[in-house]
């Protein structure tokens, strides 16, 4: 109400003050999920700033990018971040903090599409600006370090990932009361890094620490709590405590169903984990219930050609193979392989694994497996030596049973 009163008081005439009030009111409307209203006000603010205050355009474009992202229009978000960066480079100093906001947004978008090199470049530039502008121990530096840690982890650069995450942790731990949510996220990512590196004991410890802080920060019924509990279940399963893993997966599913609704894509994580655990235990009916639901949700929300849809189809194929339905298993493996191959970003490890599974199934059925094996070999060429060695052992068993 105060902002609208200020806007009315300033009148319809274009001015820097009016543009500033339009911007502030747009942020308020965005926080209330009135995206159309916010977008309209930001467009008016941008038109004024273009003529009277071009140095302020970068913030408006960043907000327009954030709105586009909230609506799921990532192409528009990318365009707005690029515009923001261009305006900032034209009108601001190279170390201005507003430049880092645009760079951080571009880094997150590049990470999302698995363009790791671009994402790292944008993120490191943002970090350098934040450090110079705010000092190395500022919470915003910790946030940028945490984002970079997750990025390096997904890019397979584990040493740099751990360095960045531990640097974020060093800033956040002394300010636990203030930075609890961010700290829980950093601890969770350190757990994921340990889990992917095969150290499930360390992973479980990191996840347990993250969970304690997340529950304090958010309360029990929060999606972030569910995500950490789900990850804790993965480490428990890897350590052989299947009963504890099942309890964790069910706890995560209950929170997600109550908070997010039954069609939210995050529910598919819980269903797939419960299904894969049931398959491991030989409970095929329960496995089918959960794995079918995971695949249904992902196809409905994400569509074909998405990495998570490919993962769900591959899990379903493993169940069908256990059920003795080789024809259905082969069809789902072929679908998974197509979707991994067409998905945005690089998925060499997943393609090599799915193609190897398909070749194994074809060999068991007496069918030709040469095409699948060739695809597996081609995809594996960029993988780490240890991953390639594991695959070669599987290929040898196919060719020389």
mmCIF file of C-alpha atoms in Angstrom:
data_model
loop_
_atom_site.group_PDB
_atom_site.id
_atom_site.type_symbol
_atom_site.label_atom_id
_atom_site.label_comp_id
_atom_site.label_asym_id
_atom_site.label_seq_id
_atom_site.Cartn_x
_atom_site.Cartn_y
_atom_site.Cartn_z
ATOM 1 C CA UNK A 1 0.000 0.000 0.000
ATOM 2 C CA UNK A 2 2.803 2.413 0.868
ATOM 3 C CA UNK A 3 4.592 1.698 -2.401
ATOM 4 C CA UNK A 4 1.393 2.214 -4.411
ATOM 5 C CA UNK A 5 0.794 5.480 -2.559
ATOM 6 C CA UNK A 6 4.333 6.578 -3.353
ATOM 7 C CA UNK A 7 3.798 5.679 -6.991
ATOM 8 C CA UNK A 8 0.566 7.707 -7.150
ATOM 9 C CA UNK A 9 2.240 10.637 -5.413
ATOM 10 C CA UNK A 10 5.033 10.648 -7.977
ATOM 11 C CA UNK A 11 2.515 10.828 -10.810
ATOM 12 C CA UNK A 12 2.610 9.419 -14.308
ATOM 13 C CA UNK A 13 5.585 11.438 -15.527
ATOM 14 C CA UNK A 14 8.691 9.372 -16.173
ATOM 15 C CA UNK A 15 11.401 9.897 -13.590
ATOM 16 C CA UNK A 16 14.218 7.983 -11.920
ATOM 17 C CA UNK A 17 12.239 7.994 -8.665
ATOM 18 C CA UNK A 18 9.155 6.555 -10.384
ATOM 19 C CA UNK A 19 11.254 3.785 -11.977
ATOM 20 C CA UNK A 20 12.739 2.936 -8.570
ATOM 21 C CA UNK A 21 9.266 2.707 -7.001
ATOM 22 C CA UNK A 22 7.988 0.586 -9.889
ATOM 23 C CA UNK A 23 10.908 -1.786 -9.349
ATOM 24 C CA UNK A 24 10.284 -2.075 -5.598
ATOM 25 C CA UNK A 25 6.572 -2.670 -6.122
ATOM 26 C CA UNK A 26 7.335 -5.327 -8.752
ATOM 27 C CA UNK A 27 9.546 -7.217 -6.288
ATOM 28 C CA UNK A 28 6.701 -7.144 -3.756
ATOM 29 C CA UNK A 29 4.239 -8.513 -6.320
ATOM 30 C CA UNK A 30 6.719 -11.226 -7.332
ATOM 31 C CA UNK A 31 7.023 -12.353 -3.718
ATOM 32 C CA UNK A 32 3.216 -12.626 -3.640
ATOM 33 C CA UNK A 33 3.312 -14.757 -6.826
ATOM 34 C CA UNK A 34 1.611 -12.015 -8.887
ATOM 35 C CA UNK A 35 3.978 -12.587 -11.797
ATOM 36 C CA UNK A 36 1.897 -10.794 -14.430
ATOM 37 C CA UNK A 37 1.629 -7.671 -12.291
ATOM 38 C CA UNK A 38 5.333 -7.749 -11.501
ATOM 39 C CA UNK A 39 6.261 -8.218 -15.149
ATOM 40 C CA UNK A 40 4.170 -5.235 -16.230
ATOM 41 C CA UNK A 41 5.749 -2.939 -13.642
ATOM 42 C CA UNK A 42 9.270 -4.094 -14.492
ATOM 43 C CA UNK A 43 8.651 -3.416 -18.186
ATOM 44 C CA UNK A 44 7.561 0.143 -17.371
ATOM 45 C CA UNK A 45 10.566 0.634 -15.087
ATOM 46 C CA UNK A 46 12.928 -0.634 -17.789
ATOM 47 C CA UNK A 47 11.492 1.770 -20.364
ATOM 48 C CA UNK A 48 12.146 4.717 -18.032
ATOM 49 C CA UNK A 49 15.621 3.513 -17.039
ATOM 50 C CA UNK A 50 16.645 3.049 -20.655
ATOM 51 C CA UNK A 51 16.162 6.796 -21.174
ATOM 52 C CA UNK A 52 17.017 8.275 -17.778
ATOM 53 C CA UNK A 53 19.002 5.796 -15.670
ATOM 54 C CA UNK A 54 20.647 3.066 -17.789
ATOM 55 C CA UNK A 55 22.962 1.999 -14.955
ATOM 56 C CA UNK A 56 19.883 0.708 -13.081
ATOM 57 C CA UNK A 57 18.711 -1.449 -15.993
ATOM 58 C CA UNK A 58 20.830 -4.405 -14.913
ATOM 59 C CA UNK A 59 18.793 -4.927 -11.731
ATOM 60 C CA UNK A 60 15.516 -4.702 -13.608
ATOM 61 C CA UNK A 61 16.665 -7.204 -16.224
ATOM 62 C CA UNK A 62 17.853 -9.556 -13.459
ATOM 63 C CA UNK A 63 14.389 -9.399 -11.881
ATOM 64 C CA UNK A 64 12.789 -10.023 -15.284
ATOM 65 C CA UNK A 65 15.047 -13.053 -15.684
ATOM 66 C CA UNK A 66 14.037 -14.351 -12.253
ATOM 67 C CA UNK A 67 10.362 -13.969 -13.181
ATOM 68 C CA UNK A 68 10.866 -15.848 -16.441
ATOM 69 C CA UNK A 69 12.619 -18.648 -14.539
ATOM 70 C CA UNK A 70 9.757 -18.869 -12.033
ATOM 71 C CA UNK A 71 7.391 -19.292 -14.972
ATOM 72 C CA UNK A 72 9.572 -22.004 -16.474
ATOM 73 C CA UNK A 73 10.599 -19.925 -19.510
ATOM 74 C CA UNK A 74 14.336 -20.596 -19.361
ATOM 75 C CA UNK A 75 15.010 -19.177 -22.833
ATOM 76 C CA UNK A 76 13.525 -15.846 -21.766
ATOM 77 C CA UNK A 77 15.461 -15.994 -18.489
ATOM 78 C CA UNK A 78 18.690 -16.533 -20.436
ATOM 79 C CA UNK A 79 17.931 -13.576 -22.711
ATOM 80 C CA UNK A 80 17.224 -11.273 -19.770
ATOM 81 C CA UNK A 81 20.403 -12.275 -17.929
ATOM 82 C CA UNK A 82 22.432 -11.658 -21.093
ATOM 83 C CA UNK A 83 20.803 -8.226 -21.449
ATOM 84 C CA UNK A 84 21.515 -7.482 -17.793
ATOM 85 C CA UNK A 85 25.174 -8.393 -18.184
ATOM 86 C CA UNK A 86 25.505 -6.292 -21.342
ATOM 87 C CA UNK A 87 23.940 -3.235 -19.663
ATOM 88 C CA UNK A 88 26.130 -3.707 -16.610
ATOM 89 C CA UNK A 89 29.320 -3.983 -18.630
ATOM 90 C CA UNK A 90 28.349 -0.803 -20.513
ATOM 91 C CA UNK A 91 27.477 1.357 -17.526
ATOM 92 C CA UNK A 92 29.105 -0.099 -14.390
ATOM 93 C CA UNK A 93 32.634 -0.784 -13.209
ATOM 94 C CA UNK A 94 33.965 -4.317 -13.869
ATOM 95 C CA UNK A 95 33.780 -5.108 -10.127
ATOM 96 C CA UNK A 96 30.259 -3.806 -9.446
ATOM 97 C CA UNK A 97 28.173 -6.277 -7.374
ATOM 98 C CA UNK A 98 25.211 -6.023 -9.757
ATOM 99 C CA UNK A 99 27.339 -7.642 -12.463
ATOM 100 C CA UNK A 100 27.754 -10.655 -10.189
ATOM 101 C CA UNK A 101 23.970 -11.066 -9.976
ATOM 102 C CA UNK A 102 23.732 -11.450 -13.747
ATOM 103 C CA UNK A 103 26.787 -13.716 -13.849
ATOM 104 C CA UNK A 104 25.357 -15.932 -11.094
ATOM 105 C CA UNK A 105 22.085 -16.293 -12.979
ATOM 106 C CA UNK A 106 23.889 -17.217 -16.191
ATOM 107 C CA UNK A 107 25.988 -19.729 -14.251
ATOM 108 C CA UNK A 108 22.910 -21.431 -12.791
ATOM 109 C CA UNK A 109 21.248 -21.635 -16.214
ATOM 110 C CA UNK A 110 24.381 -23.055 -17.846
ATOM 111 C CA UNK A 111 24.656 -25.599 -15.007
ATOM 112 C CA UNK A 112 21.047 -26.623 -15.590
ATOM 113 C CA UNK A 113 21.752 -27.427 -19.245
ATOM 114 C CA UNK A 114 25.028 -29.203 -18.306
ATOM 115 C CA UNK A 115 27.222 -26.591 -20.012
ATOM 116 C CA UNK A 116 29.769 -26.911 -17.236
ATOM 117 C CA UNK A 117 32.574 -24.898 -18.800
ATOM 118 C CA UNK A 118 30.380 -21.827 -19.288
ATOM 119 C CA UNK A 119 28.769 -22.274 -15.871
ATOM 120 C CA UNK A 120 32.156 -22.430 -14.150
ATOM 121 C CA UNK A 121 33.406 -19.343 -15.989
ATOM 122 C CA UNK A 122 30.341 -17.285 -15.033
ATOM 123 C CA UNK A 123 30.400 -18.561 -11.450
ATOM 124 C CA UNK A 124 34.091 -17.885 -10.869
ATOM 125 C CA UNK A 125 33.704 -14.357 -12.258
ATOM 126 C CA UNK A 126 30.793 -13.769 -9.868
ATOM 127 C CA UNK A 127 32.861 -15.094 -6.950
ATOM 128 C CA UNK A 128 35.778 -12.763 -7.737
ATOM 129 C CA UNK A 129 33.430 -9.757 -7.774
ATOM 130 C CA UNK A 130 31.716 -10.796 -4.542
ATOM 131 C CA UNK A 131 35.035 -11.249 -2.754
ATOM 132 C CA UNK A 132 36.292 -7.851 -3.820
ATOM 133 C CA UNK A 133 33.009 -6.083 -3.065
ATOM 134 C CA UNK A 134 32.085 -7.718 0.253
ATOM 135 C CA UNK A 135 35.185 -9.486 1.581
ATOM 136 C CA UNK A 136 35.965 -13.194 1.508
ATOM 137 C CA UNK A 137 33.976 -14.077 4.645
ATOM 138 C CA UNK A 138 30.657 -12.564 3.523
ATOM 139 C CA UNK A 139 27.594 -14.876 3.319
ATOM 140 C CA UNK A 140 27.085 -14.041 -0.358
ATOM 141 C CA UNK A 141 30.580 -15.418 -1.038
ATOM 142 C CA UNK A 142 29.583 -18.597 0.789
ATOM 143 C CA UNK A 143 26.480 -18.870 -1.391
ATOM 144 C CA UNK A 144 28.526 -18.473 -4.572
ATOM 145 C CA UNK A 145 31.134 -20.950 -3.304
ATOM 146 C CA UNK A 146 28.366 -23.449 -2.556
ATOM 147 C CA UNK A 147 26.909 -23.070 -6.040
ATOM 148 C CA UNK A 148 30.364 -23.573 -7.539
ATOM 149 C CA UNK A 149 30.930 -26.639 -5.365
ATOM 150 C CA UNK A 150 27.744 -28.247 -6.664
ATOM 151 C CA UNK A 151 28.742 -27.289 -10.202
ATOM 152 C CA UNK A 152 32.236 -28.768 -9.963
ATOM 153 C CA UNK A 153 30.731 -31.916 -8.424
ATOM 154 C CA UNK A 154 28.363 -32.405 -11.359
ATOM 155 C CA UNK A 155 31.225 -31.678 -13.762
ATOM 156 C CA UNK A 156 33.232 -34.498 -12.169
ATOM 157 C CA UNK A 157 35.926 -32.175 -10.771
ATOM 158 C CA UNK A 158 35.777 -33.561 -7.245
ATOM 159 C CA UNK A 159 38.889 -31.882 -5.821
ATOM 160 C CA UNK A 160 37.690 -28.409 -6.784
ATOM 161 C CA UNK A 161 34.171 -29.292 -5.638
ATOM 162 C CA UNK A 162 35.400 -30.177 -2.161
ATOM 163 C CA UNK A 163 37.590 -27.074 -1.978
ATOM 164 C CA UNK A 164 34.684 -24.784 -2.835
ATOM 165 C CA UNK A 165 32.214 -26.541 -0.517
ATOM 166 C CA UNK A 166 34.624 -26.544 2.424
ATOM 167 C CA UNK A 167 35.339 -22.848 1.853
ATOM 168 C CA UNK A 168 31.586 -22.187 1.997
ATOM 169 C CA UNK A 169 31.356 -24.317 5.138
ATOM 170 C CA UNK A 170 34.105 -22.319 6.857
ATOM 171 C CA UNK A 171 32.077 -19.129 6.367
ATOM 172 C CA UNK A 172 28.707 -20.616 7.329
ATOM 173 C CA UNK A 173 29.528 -22.758 10.382
ATOM 174 C CA UNK A 174 30.465 -19.881 12.738
ATOM 175 C CA UNK A 175 27.152 -18.198 11.765
ATOM 176 C CA UNK A 176 24.963 -21.276 12.069
ATOM 177 C CA UNK A 177 22.029 -19.448 13.693
ATOM 178 C CA UNK A 178 21.932 -16.881 10.882
ATOM 179 C CA UNK A 179 22.862 -19.097 7.930
ATOM 180 C CA UNK A 180 21.196 -22.387 8.891
ATOM 181 C CA UNK A 181 19.379 -23.045 5.585
ATOM 182 C CA UNK A 182 22.488 -22.332 3.492
ATOM 183 C CA UNK A 183 24.653 -24.374 5.870
ATOM 184 C CA UNK A 184 22.334 -27.381 5.598
ATOM 185 C CA UNK A 185 22.565 -27.160 1.807
ATOM 186 C CA UNK A 186 26.382 -27.090 1.895
ATOM 187 C CA UNK A 187 26.496 -30.090 4.248
ATOM 188 C CA UNK A 188 24.049 -31.940 1.996
ATOM 189 C CA UNK A 189 26.257 -31.288 -1.037
ATOM 190 C CA UNK A 190 29.327 -32.509 0.853
ATOM 191 C CA UNK A 191 27.334 -35.663 1.574
ATOM 192 C CA UNK A 192 26.495 -36.090 -2.098
ATOM 193 C CA UNK A 193 30.147 -35.583 -3.009
ATOM 194 C CA UNK A 194 31.223 -38.278 -0.541
ATOM 195 C CA UNK A 195 28.447 -40.619 -1.695
ATOM 196 C CA UNK A 196 29.368 -40.261 -5.360
ATOM 197 C CA UNK A 197 32.985 -40.911 -4.396
ATOM 198 C CA UNK A 198 32.005 -44.196 -2.757
ATOM 199 C CA UNK A 199 32.458 -43.088 0.868
ATOM 200 C CA UNK A 200 28.996 -43.854 2.236
ATOM 201 C CA UNK A 201 30.141 -43.629 5.874
ATOM 202 C CA UNK A 202 31.257 -40.010 5.432
ATOM 203 C CA UNK A 203 28.168 -39.312 3.324
ATOM 204 C CA UNK A 204 25.872 -40.528 6.092
ATOM 205 C CA UNK A 205 27.628 -38.262 8.589
ATOM 206 C CA UNK A 206 27.307 -35.207 6.335
ATOM 207 C CA UNK A 207 23.637 -35.961 5.613
ATOM 208 C CA UNK A 208 22.894 -36.411 9.329
ATOM 209 C CA UNK A 209 24.455 -33.026 10.128
ATOM 210 C CA UNK A 210 22.559 -31.404 7.260
ATOM 211 C CA UNK A 211 19.287 -32.935 8.431
ATOM 212 C CA UNK A 212 19.651 -31.717 12.014
ATOM 213 C CA UNK A 213 20.221 -28.141 10.864
ATOM 214 C CA UNK A 214 17.506 -28.255 8.190
ATOM 215 C CA UNK A 215 14.878 -29.442 10.687
ATOM 216 C CA UNK A 216 15.880 -26.600 13.034
ATOM 217 C CA UNK A 217 15.758 -24.062 10.203
ATOM 218 C CA UNK A 218 12.627 -25.189 8.349
ATOM 219 C CA UNK A 219 10.706 -27.591 10.556
ATOM 220 C CA UNK A 220 10.006 -31.226 9.744
ATOM 221 C CA UNK A 221 7.555 -30.696 6.891
ATOM 222 C CA UNK A 222 9.721 -28.889 4.335
ATOM 223 C CA UNK A 223 10.875 -30.022 0.861
ATOM 224 C CA UNK A 224 14.541 -29.405 1.732
ATOM 225 C CA UNK A 225 14.198 -31.696 4.751
ATOM 226 C CA UNK A 226 12.651 -34.344 2.489
ATOM 227 C CA UNK A 227 15.526 -34.035 0.003
ATOM 228 C CA UNK A 228 18.142 -34.549 2.715
ATOM 229 C CA UNK A 229 16.237 -37.480 4.250
ATOM 230 C CA UNK A 230 16.061 -39.062 0.789
ATOM 231 C CA UNK A 231 19.828 -38.694 0.393
ATOM 232 C CA UNK A 232 20.362 -40.136 3.870
ATOM 233 C CA UNK A 233 18.381 -43.158 2.711
ATOM 234 C CA UNK A 234 20.753 -43.634 -0.221
ATOM 235 C CA UNK A 235 23.764 -43.768 2.096
ATOM 236 C CA UNK A 236 21.966 -46.140 4.481
ATOM 237 C CA UNK A 237 21.079 -48.435 1.594
ATOM 238 C CA UNK A 238 24.651 -48.418 0.329
ATOM 239 C CA UNK A 239 25.850 -49.373 3.826
ATOM 240 C CA UNK A 240 23.430 -52.302 3.887
ATOM 241 C CA UNK A 241 20.939 -50.917 6.415
ATOM 242 C CA UNK A 242 17.931 -51.522 4.184
ATOM 243 C CA UNK A 243 15.340 -51.109 6.944
ATOM 244 C CA UNK A 244 16.684 -47.653 7.832
ATOM 245 C CA UNK A 245 16.831 -46.734 4.142
ATOM 246 C CA UNK A 246 13.199 -47.737 3.673
ATOM 247 C CA UNK A 247 12.140 -45.613 6.656
ATOM 248 C CA UNK A 248 14.030 -42.629 5.255
ATOM 249 C CA UNK A 249 12.518 -42.983 1.779
ATOM 250 C CA UNK A 250 9.016 -43.315 3.246
ATOM 251 C CA UNK A 251 9.566 -40.287 5.481
ATOM 252 C CA UNK A 252 10.701 -38.218 2.498
ATOM 253 C CA UNK A 253 7.720 -39.383 0.444
ATOM 254 C CA UNK A 254 5.260 -38.471 3.211
ATOM 255 C CA UNK A 255 6.666 -34.943 3.486
ATOM 256 C CA UNK A 256 6.666 -34.436 -0.267
ATOM 257 C CA UNK A 257 3.096 -35.678 -0.680
ATOM 258 C CA UNK A 258 1.811 -33.398 2.089
ATOM 259 C CA UNK A 259 3.721 -30.290 1.016
ATOM 260 C CA UNK A 260 4.120 -30.585 -2.759
ATOM 261 C CA UNK A 261 1.119 -32.668 -3.821
ATOM 262 C CA UNK A 262 1.027 -36.046 -5.535
ATOM 263 C CA UNK A 263 2.004 -34.856 -9.022
ATOM 264 C CA UNK A 264 5.157 -32.914 -8.149
ATOM 265 C CA UNK A 265 8.307 -34.203 -9.905
ATOM 266 C CA UNK A 266 10.195 -34.521 -6.599
ATOM 267 C CA UNK A 267 7.861 -37.350 -5.595
ATOM 268 C CA UNK A 268 9.395 -39.405 -8.385
ATOM 269 C CA UNK A 269 12.717 -39.465 -6.510
ATOM 270 C CA UNK A 270 11.041 -41.070 -3.498
ATOM 271 C CA UNK A 271 9.055 -43.535 -5.597
ATOM 272 C CA UNK A 272 12.100 -44.559 -7.624
ATOM 273 C CA UNK A 273 14.252 -45.045 -4.533
ATOM 274 C CA UNK A 274 11.531 -47.084 -2.808
ATOM 275 C CA UNK A 275 11.053 -49.115 -5.988
ATOM 276 C CA UNK A 276 14.754 -49.832 -6.442
ATOM 277 C CA UNK A 277 15.032 -50.840 -2.781
ATOM 278 C CA UNK A 278 12.039 -53.175 -3.087
ATOM 279 C CA UNK A 279 13.602 -54.703 -6.207
ATOM 280 C CA UNK A 280 16.833 -55.288 -4.296
ATOM 281 C CA UNK A 281 14.818 -57.032 -1.561
ATOM 282 C CA UNK A 282 12.908 -59.160 -4.074
ATOM 283 C CA UNK A 283 9.555 -57.464 -3.362
ATOM 284 C CA UNK A 284 8.621 -57.223 -7.020
ATOM 285 C CA UNK A 285 4.989 -56.116 -6.595
ATOM 286 C CA UNK A 286 5.985 -53.191 -4.372
ATOM 287 C CA UNK A 287 8.835 -52.368 -6.737
ATOM 288 C CA UNK A 288 6.450 -52.233 -9.685
ATOM 289 C CA UNK A 289 4.009 -49.949 -7.851
ATOM 290 C CA UNK A 290 6.688 -47.397 -7.023
ATOM 291 C CA UNK A 291 8.678 -47.579 -10.269
ATOM 292 C CA UNK A 292 5.571 -47.222 -12.427
ATOM 293 C CA UNK A 293 4.528 -44.187 -10.409
ATOM 294 C CA UNK A 294 7.986 -42.633 -10.769
ATOM 295 C CA UNK A 295 7.897 -43.102 -14.538
ATOM 296 C CA UNK A 296 4.318 -41.774 -14.801
ATOM 297 C CA UNK A 297 5.151 -38.599 -12.881
ATOM 298 C CA UNK A 298 8.281 -37.899 -14.882
ATOM 299 C CA UNK A 299 6.636 -38.456 -18.240
ATOM 300 C CA UNK A 300 3.678 -36.302 -17.234
ATOM 301 C CA UNK A 301 5.723 -33.425 -15.817
ATOM 302 C CA UNK A 302 9.025 -33.603 -17.702
ATOM 303 C CA UNK A 303 8.137 -35.510 -20.859
ATOM 304 C CA UNK A 304 10.242 -37.845 -22.956
ATOM 305 C CA UNK A 305 13.840 -36.928 -23.646
ATOM 306 C CA UNK A 306 14.507 -35.733 -20.097
ATOM 307 C CA UNK A 307 17.352 -37.328 -18.095
ATOM 308 C CA UNK A 308 15.073 -38.138 -15.148
ATOM 309 C CA UNK A 309 12.550 -39.811 -17.456
ATOM 310 C CA UNK A 310 15.398 -41.874 -18.893
ATOM 311 C CA UNK A 311 16.498 -42.887 -15.395
ATOM 312 C CA UNK A 312 12.963 -43.989 -14.496
ATOM 313 C CA UNK A 313 12.597 -46.005 -17.716
ATOM 314 C CA UNK A 314 15.919 -47.729 -17.067
ATOM 315 C CA UNK A 315 14.835 -48.618 -13.519
ATOM 316 C CA UNK A 316 11.594 -50.050 -14.894
ATOM 317 C CA UNK A 317 13.591 -52.155 -17.362
ATOM 318 C CA UNK A 318 15.577 -53.702 -14.505
ATOM 319 C CA UNK A 319 12.350 -54.638 -12.741
ATOM 320 C CA UNK A 320 10.898 -56.162 -15.908
ATOM 321 C CA UNK A 321 14.048 -58.193 -16.398
ATOM 322 C CA UNK A 322 13.686 -59.502 -12.825
ATOM 323 C CA UNK A 323 10.070 -60.375 -13.654
ATOM 324 C CA UNK A 324 11.245 -62.336 -16.689
ATOM 325 C CA UNK A 325 9.693 -59.973 -19.235
ATOM 326 C CA UNK A 326 12.723 -59.481 -21.476
ATOM 327 C CA UNK A 327 10.748 -57.943 -24.324
ATOM 328 C CA UNK A 328 9.342 -55.157 -22.128
ATOM 329 C CA UNK A 329 12.744 -54.678 -20.487
ATOM 330 C CA UNK A 330 14.422 -54.257 -23.865
ATOM 331 C CA UNK A 331 11.789 -51.739 -24.976
ATOM 332 C CA UNK A 332 12.336 -49.629 -21.858
ATOM 333 C CA UNK A 333 16.116 -49.834 -22.148
ATOM 334 C CA UNK A 334 15.878 -48.655 -25.742
ATOM 335 C CA UNK A 335 13.626 -45.789 -24.649
ATOM 336 C CA UNK A 336 16.013 -44.850 -21.860
ATOM 337 C CA UNK A 337 18.941 -44.911 -24.267
ATOM 338 C CA UNK A 338 17.132 -42.659 -26.762
ATOM 339 C CA UNK A 339 16.203 -40.205 -24.037
ATOM 340 C CA UNK A 340 19.681 -40.115 -22.507
ATOM 341 C CA UNK A 341 21.082 -39.471 -25.988
ATOM 342 C CA UNK A 342 18.644 -36.666 -26.838
ATOM 343 C CA UNK A 343 18.628 -34.954 -23.425
ATOM 344 C CA UNK A 344 20.173 -31.518 -23.080
ATOM 345 C CA UNK A 345 23.764 -31.605 -21.870
ATOM 346 C CA UNK A 346 26.275 -34.460 -21.781
ATOM 347 C CA UNK A 347 25.284 -37.797 -20.267
ATOM 348 C CA UNK A 348 28.150 -40.013 -21.403
ATOM 349 C CA UNK A 349 28.246 -42.184 -18.274
ATOM 350 C CA UNK A 350 24.504 -42.811 -18.359
ATOM 351 C CA UNK A 351 24.510 -43.585 -22.095
ATOM 352 C CA UNK A 352 27.416 -46.008 -21.690
ATOM 353 C CA UNK A 353 25.654 -47.747 -18.794
ATOM 354 C CA UNK A 354 22.273 -48.025 -20.549
ATOM 355 C CA UNK A 355 23.859 -49.239 -23.795
ATOM 356 C CA UNK A 356 25.863 -51.832 -21.862
ATOM 357 C CA UNK A 357 22.709 -53.062 -20.095
ATOM 358 C CA UNK A 358 20.980 -53.320 -23.472
ATOM 359 C CA UNK A 359 23.899 -55.282 -24.932
ATOM 360 C CA UNK A 360 23.860 -57.632 -21.911
ATOM 361 C CA UNK A 361 20.147 -58.273 -22.368
ATOM 362 C CA UNK A 362 20.493 -58.828 -26.118
ATOM 363 C CA UNK A 363 23.363 -61.257 -25.558
ATOM 364 C CA UNK A 364 21.297 -63.225 -23.035
ATOM 365 C CA UNK A 365 18.445 -63.374 -25.561
ATOM 366 C CA UNK A 366 20.709 -64.551 -28.377
ATOM 367 C CA UNK A 367 20.167 -61.331 -30.332
ATOM 368 C CA UNK A 368 22.801 -59.151 -31.961
ATOM 369 C CA UNK A 369 24.409 -56.827 -29.437
ATOM 370 C CA UNK A 370 27.092 -55.217 -31.603
ATOM 371 C CA UNK A 371 25.283 -51.887 -32.149
ATOM 372 C CA UNK A 372 24.567 -51.382 -28.446
ATOM 373 C CA UNK A 373 28.124 -52.299 -27.525
ATOM 374 C CA UNK A 374 29.520 -49.878 -30.103
ATOM 375 C CA UNK A 375 27.364 -47.095 -28.653
ATOM 376 C CA UNK A 376 28.564 -47.921 -25.145
ATOM 377 C CA UNK A 377 32.203 -47.793 -26.244
ATOM 378 C CA UNK A 378 31.707 -44.503 -28.049
ATOM 379 C CA UNK A 379 30.008 -42.862 -25.056
ATOM 380 C CA UNK A 380 32.652 -44.103 -22.626
ATOM 381 C CA UNK A 381 35.565 -42.460 -24.434
ATOM 382 C CA UNK A 382 35.304 -39.297 -22.318
ATOM 383 C CA UNK A 383 34.894 -41.064 -18.976
ATOM 384 C CA UNK A 384 37.474 -41.445 -16.227
ATOM 385 C CA UNK A 385 39.845 -44.408 -16.483
ATOM 386 C CA UNK A 386 38.266 -46.186 -13.504
ATOM 387 C CA UNK A 387 34.793 -45.950 -15.045
ATOM 388 C CA UNK A 388 36.100 -47.213 -18.384
ATOM 389 C CA UNK A 389 37.779 -50.180 -16.706
ATOM 390 C CA UNK A 390 34.543 -51.243 -14.985
ATOM 391 C CA UNK A 391 32.706 -51.055 -18.299
ATOM 392 C CA UNK A 392 35.410 -53.040 -20.112
ATOM 393 C CA UNK A 393 34.942 -55.898 -17.643
ATOM 394 C CA UNK A 394 31.231 -55.965 -18.442
ATOM 395 C CA UNK A 395 31.898 -55.818 -22.187
ATOM 396 C CA UNK A 396 34.352 -58.688 -21.929
ATOM 397 C CA UNK A 397 31.718 -60.809 -20.177
ATOM 398 C CA UNK A 398 29.284 -60.081 -23.022
ATOM 399 C CA UNK A 399 31.698 -60.902 -25.837
ATOM 400 C CA UNK A 400 33.411 -63.859 -24.151
ATOM 401 C CA UNK A 401 30.809 -65.450 -21.831
#
